[in-house]
XYZ file of C-alpha atoms in Angstrom:
207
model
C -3.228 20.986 -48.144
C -4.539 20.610 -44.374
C -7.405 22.406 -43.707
C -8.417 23.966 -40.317
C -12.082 25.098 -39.895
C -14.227 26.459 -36.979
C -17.898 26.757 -38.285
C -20.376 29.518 -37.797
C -21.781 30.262 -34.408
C -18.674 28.481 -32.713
C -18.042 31.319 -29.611
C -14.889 31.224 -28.150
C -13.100 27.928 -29.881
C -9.953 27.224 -31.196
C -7.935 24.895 -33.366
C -4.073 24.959 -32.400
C -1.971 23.529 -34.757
C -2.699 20.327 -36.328
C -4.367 19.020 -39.632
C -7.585 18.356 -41.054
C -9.516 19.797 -37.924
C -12.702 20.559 -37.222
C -14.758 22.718 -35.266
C -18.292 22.476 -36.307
C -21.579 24.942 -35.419
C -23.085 25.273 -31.829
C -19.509 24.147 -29.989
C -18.762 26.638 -27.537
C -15.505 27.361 -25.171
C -13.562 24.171 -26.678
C -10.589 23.340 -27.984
C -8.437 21.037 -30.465
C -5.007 20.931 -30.095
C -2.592 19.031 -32.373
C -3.517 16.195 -33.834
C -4.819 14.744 -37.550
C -8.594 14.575 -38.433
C -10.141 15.713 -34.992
C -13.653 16.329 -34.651
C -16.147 18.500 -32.171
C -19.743 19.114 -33.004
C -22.457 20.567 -31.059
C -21.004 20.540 -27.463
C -19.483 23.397 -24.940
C -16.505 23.493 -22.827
C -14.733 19.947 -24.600
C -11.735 19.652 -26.062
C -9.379 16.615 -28.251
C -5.235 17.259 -27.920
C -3.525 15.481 -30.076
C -4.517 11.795 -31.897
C -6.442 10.787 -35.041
C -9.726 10.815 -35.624
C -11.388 11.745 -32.150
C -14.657 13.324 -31.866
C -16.843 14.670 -29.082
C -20.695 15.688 -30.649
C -24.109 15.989 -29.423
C -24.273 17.643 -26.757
C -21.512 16.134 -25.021
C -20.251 18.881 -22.810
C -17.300 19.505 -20.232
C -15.433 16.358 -22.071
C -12.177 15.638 -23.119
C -10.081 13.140 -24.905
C -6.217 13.254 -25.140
C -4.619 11.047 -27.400
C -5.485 8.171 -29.202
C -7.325 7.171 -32.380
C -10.681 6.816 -33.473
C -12.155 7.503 -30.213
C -15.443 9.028 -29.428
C -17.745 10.644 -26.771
C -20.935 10.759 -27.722
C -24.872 11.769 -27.103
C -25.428 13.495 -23.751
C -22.264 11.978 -22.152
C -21.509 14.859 -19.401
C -17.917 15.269 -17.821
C -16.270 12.270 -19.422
C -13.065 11.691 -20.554
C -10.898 8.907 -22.602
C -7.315 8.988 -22.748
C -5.204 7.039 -25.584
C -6.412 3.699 -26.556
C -7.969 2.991 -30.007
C -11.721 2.884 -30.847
C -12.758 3.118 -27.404
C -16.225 4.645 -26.889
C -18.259 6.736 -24.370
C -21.887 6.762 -25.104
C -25.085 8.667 -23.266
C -22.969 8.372 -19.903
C -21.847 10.967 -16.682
C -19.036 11.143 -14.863
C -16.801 7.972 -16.328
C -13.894 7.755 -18.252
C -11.613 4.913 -20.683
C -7.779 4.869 -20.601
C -6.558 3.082 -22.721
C -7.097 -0.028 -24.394
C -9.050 -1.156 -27.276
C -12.961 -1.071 -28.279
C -14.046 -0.432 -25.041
C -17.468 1.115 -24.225
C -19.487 2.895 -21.796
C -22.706 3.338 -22.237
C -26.856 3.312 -21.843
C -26.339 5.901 -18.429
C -23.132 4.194 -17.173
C -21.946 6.733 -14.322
C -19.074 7.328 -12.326
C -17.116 4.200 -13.662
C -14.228 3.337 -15.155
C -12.450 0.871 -17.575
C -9.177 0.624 -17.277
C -7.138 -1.164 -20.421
C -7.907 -4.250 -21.536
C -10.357 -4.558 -25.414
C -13.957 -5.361 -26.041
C -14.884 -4.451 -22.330
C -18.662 -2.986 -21.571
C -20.150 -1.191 -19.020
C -23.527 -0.431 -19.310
C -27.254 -0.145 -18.223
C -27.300 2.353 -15.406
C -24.210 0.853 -14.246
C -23.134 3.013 -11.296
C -19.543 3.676 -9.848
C -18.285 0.631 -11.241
C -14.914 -0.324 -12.680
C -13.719 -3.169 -15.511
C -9.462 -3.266 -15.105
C -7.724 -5.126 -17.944
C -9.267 -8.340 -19.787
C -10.955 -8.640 -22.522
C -14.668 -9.201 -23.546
C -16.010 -8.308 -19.964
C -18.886 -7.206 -19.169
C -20.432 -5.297 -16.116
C -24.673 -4.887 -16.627
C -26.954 -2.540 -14.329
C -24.811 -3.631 -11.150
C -23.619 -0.556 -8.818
C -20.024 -0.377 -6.861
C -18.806 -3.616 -8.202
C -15.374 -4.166 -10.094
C -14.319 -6.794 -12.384
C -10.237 -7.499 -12.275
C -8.785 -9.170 -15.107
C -10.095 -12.225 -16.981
C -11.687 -12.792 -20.169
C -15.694 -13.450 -21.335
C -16.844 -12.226 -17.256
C -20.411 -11.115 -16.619
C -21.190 -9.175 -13.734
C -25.045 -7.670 -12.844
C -24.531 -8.256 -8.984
C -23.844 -4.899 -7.237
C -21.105 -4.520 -4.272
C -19.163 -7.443 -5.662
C -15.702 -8.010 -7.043
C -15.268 -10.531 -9.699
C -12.473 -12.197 -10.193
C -11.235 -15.578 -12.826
C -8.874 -17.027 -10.318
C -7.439 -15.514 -7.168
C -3.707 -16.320 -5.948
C -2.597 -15.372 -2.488
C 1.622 -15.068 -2.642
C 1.570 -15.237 1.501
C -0.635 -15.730 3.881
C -0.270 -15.433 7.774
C -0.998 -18.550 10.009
C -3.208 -17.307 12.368
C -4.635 -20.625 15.029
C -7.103 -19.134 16.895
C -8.911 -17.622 13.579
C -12.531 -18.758 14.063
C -13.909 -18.828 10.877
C -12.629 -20.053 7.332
C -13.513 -18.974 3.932
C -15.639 -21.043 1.620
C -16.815 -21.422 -2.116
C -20.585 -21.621 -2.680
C -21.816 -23.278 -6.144
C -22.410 -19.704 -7.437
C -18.598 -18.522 -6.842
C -19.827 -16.338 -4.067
C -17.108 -16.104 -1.067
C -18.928 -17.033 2.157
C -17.168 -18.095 5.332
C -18.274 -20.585 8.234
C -17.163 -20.944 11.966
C -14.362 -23.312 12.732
C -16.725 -24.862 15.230
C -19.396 -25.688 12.489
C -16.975 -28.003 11.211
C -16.738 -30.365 14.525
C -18.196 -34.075 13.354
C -21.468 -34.257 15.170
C -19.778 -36.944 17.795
C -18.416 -33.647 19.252
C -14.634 -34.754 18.070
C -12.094 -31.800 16.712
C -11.134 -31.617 12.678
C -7.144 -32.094 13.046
């Protein structure tokens, strides 16, 4: 038989619908809606809809995750949120959320970021305001306002940087009097240099 339960000292929670739900002690002003096996434990103002085997605990508040299966917010992880996906994971972080994917995980103070898609993706270590979209087995460490786009086994700890595997340009404008060109350094690292650095040193012009 399904079983629906919201434990003692629960204030203002509900369970709508669903099966094998639970509401346990100390979760205040939250919600499950729908869904098999859901879980919410010692957190306010949260709530699961629909999905398998979610759970938001310890002290997890103002969270949410819609969807999905075997996901979970976790430990202090303020205003969060993950949205479908499978086994995807926010941990002790503020402010971020997952959509989609698989195994991915925020965590160790990760803030205001974002993974979008993609499986066994990480942001963590204070990472601030940082995105990881797509790709699998990435991996963005400490680094602040930096993104990571596509690609597979990528490490980023450099802050204000967007990494990249390979980058194709469809078109590109030709533009003569341009007087500087991108370059590659050894590191990957997109510099440019003037168009007159290139002149031979006999004071001849590059054709």
């Amino acid at each position: 038989f399904p079983v629906t339960i919201i434990c003692y000292n629960s204030g203002n929670s509900s369970i709508l619908s669903g099966r094998n739900n639970i509401i346990y002690d100390n979760t205040d002003y939250s919600a499950i809606i729908s869904g098999q096996e859901n879980r919410l434990n010692r957190t306010t103002h949260n709530s699961i809809v629909a999905g398998c085997c979610n759970v938001i605990c310890q002290f997890s508040h103002k969270s949410s995750i819609m969807g999905g299966h075997c996901n979970s917010i976790t430990i202090y992880s303020y205003n969060t949120s993950i949205i479908g996906g499978y086994c995807n994971c926010v941990d002790y972080s503020y402010n971020s959320s997952i959509i989609g994917g698989l195994c991915n995980r925020i965590y160790s103070s990760g803030q205001e970021s974002v993974i979008l898609g993609g499986c066994n993706n990480v942001i963590n270590e204070v990472a601030e305001r940082t995105s990881i979209i797509g790709g699998c087995q990435n991996e963005i460490y400490g680094a602040k306002n930096s993104v990571i786009l596509g690609g597979s086994n990528l490490y980023l700890s450099v802050s204000d940087t967007v990494l990249v595997p390979k980058l194709r340009i469809n078109t590109v404008q030709n533009s003569p009097s341009d007087a500087q060109i991108l370059t590659r350094g050894g590191s990957g690292d997109v510099n440019y240099r003037t168009v007159a650095s290139l002149q031979p040193s006999f004071g001849g012009i590059v054709n």
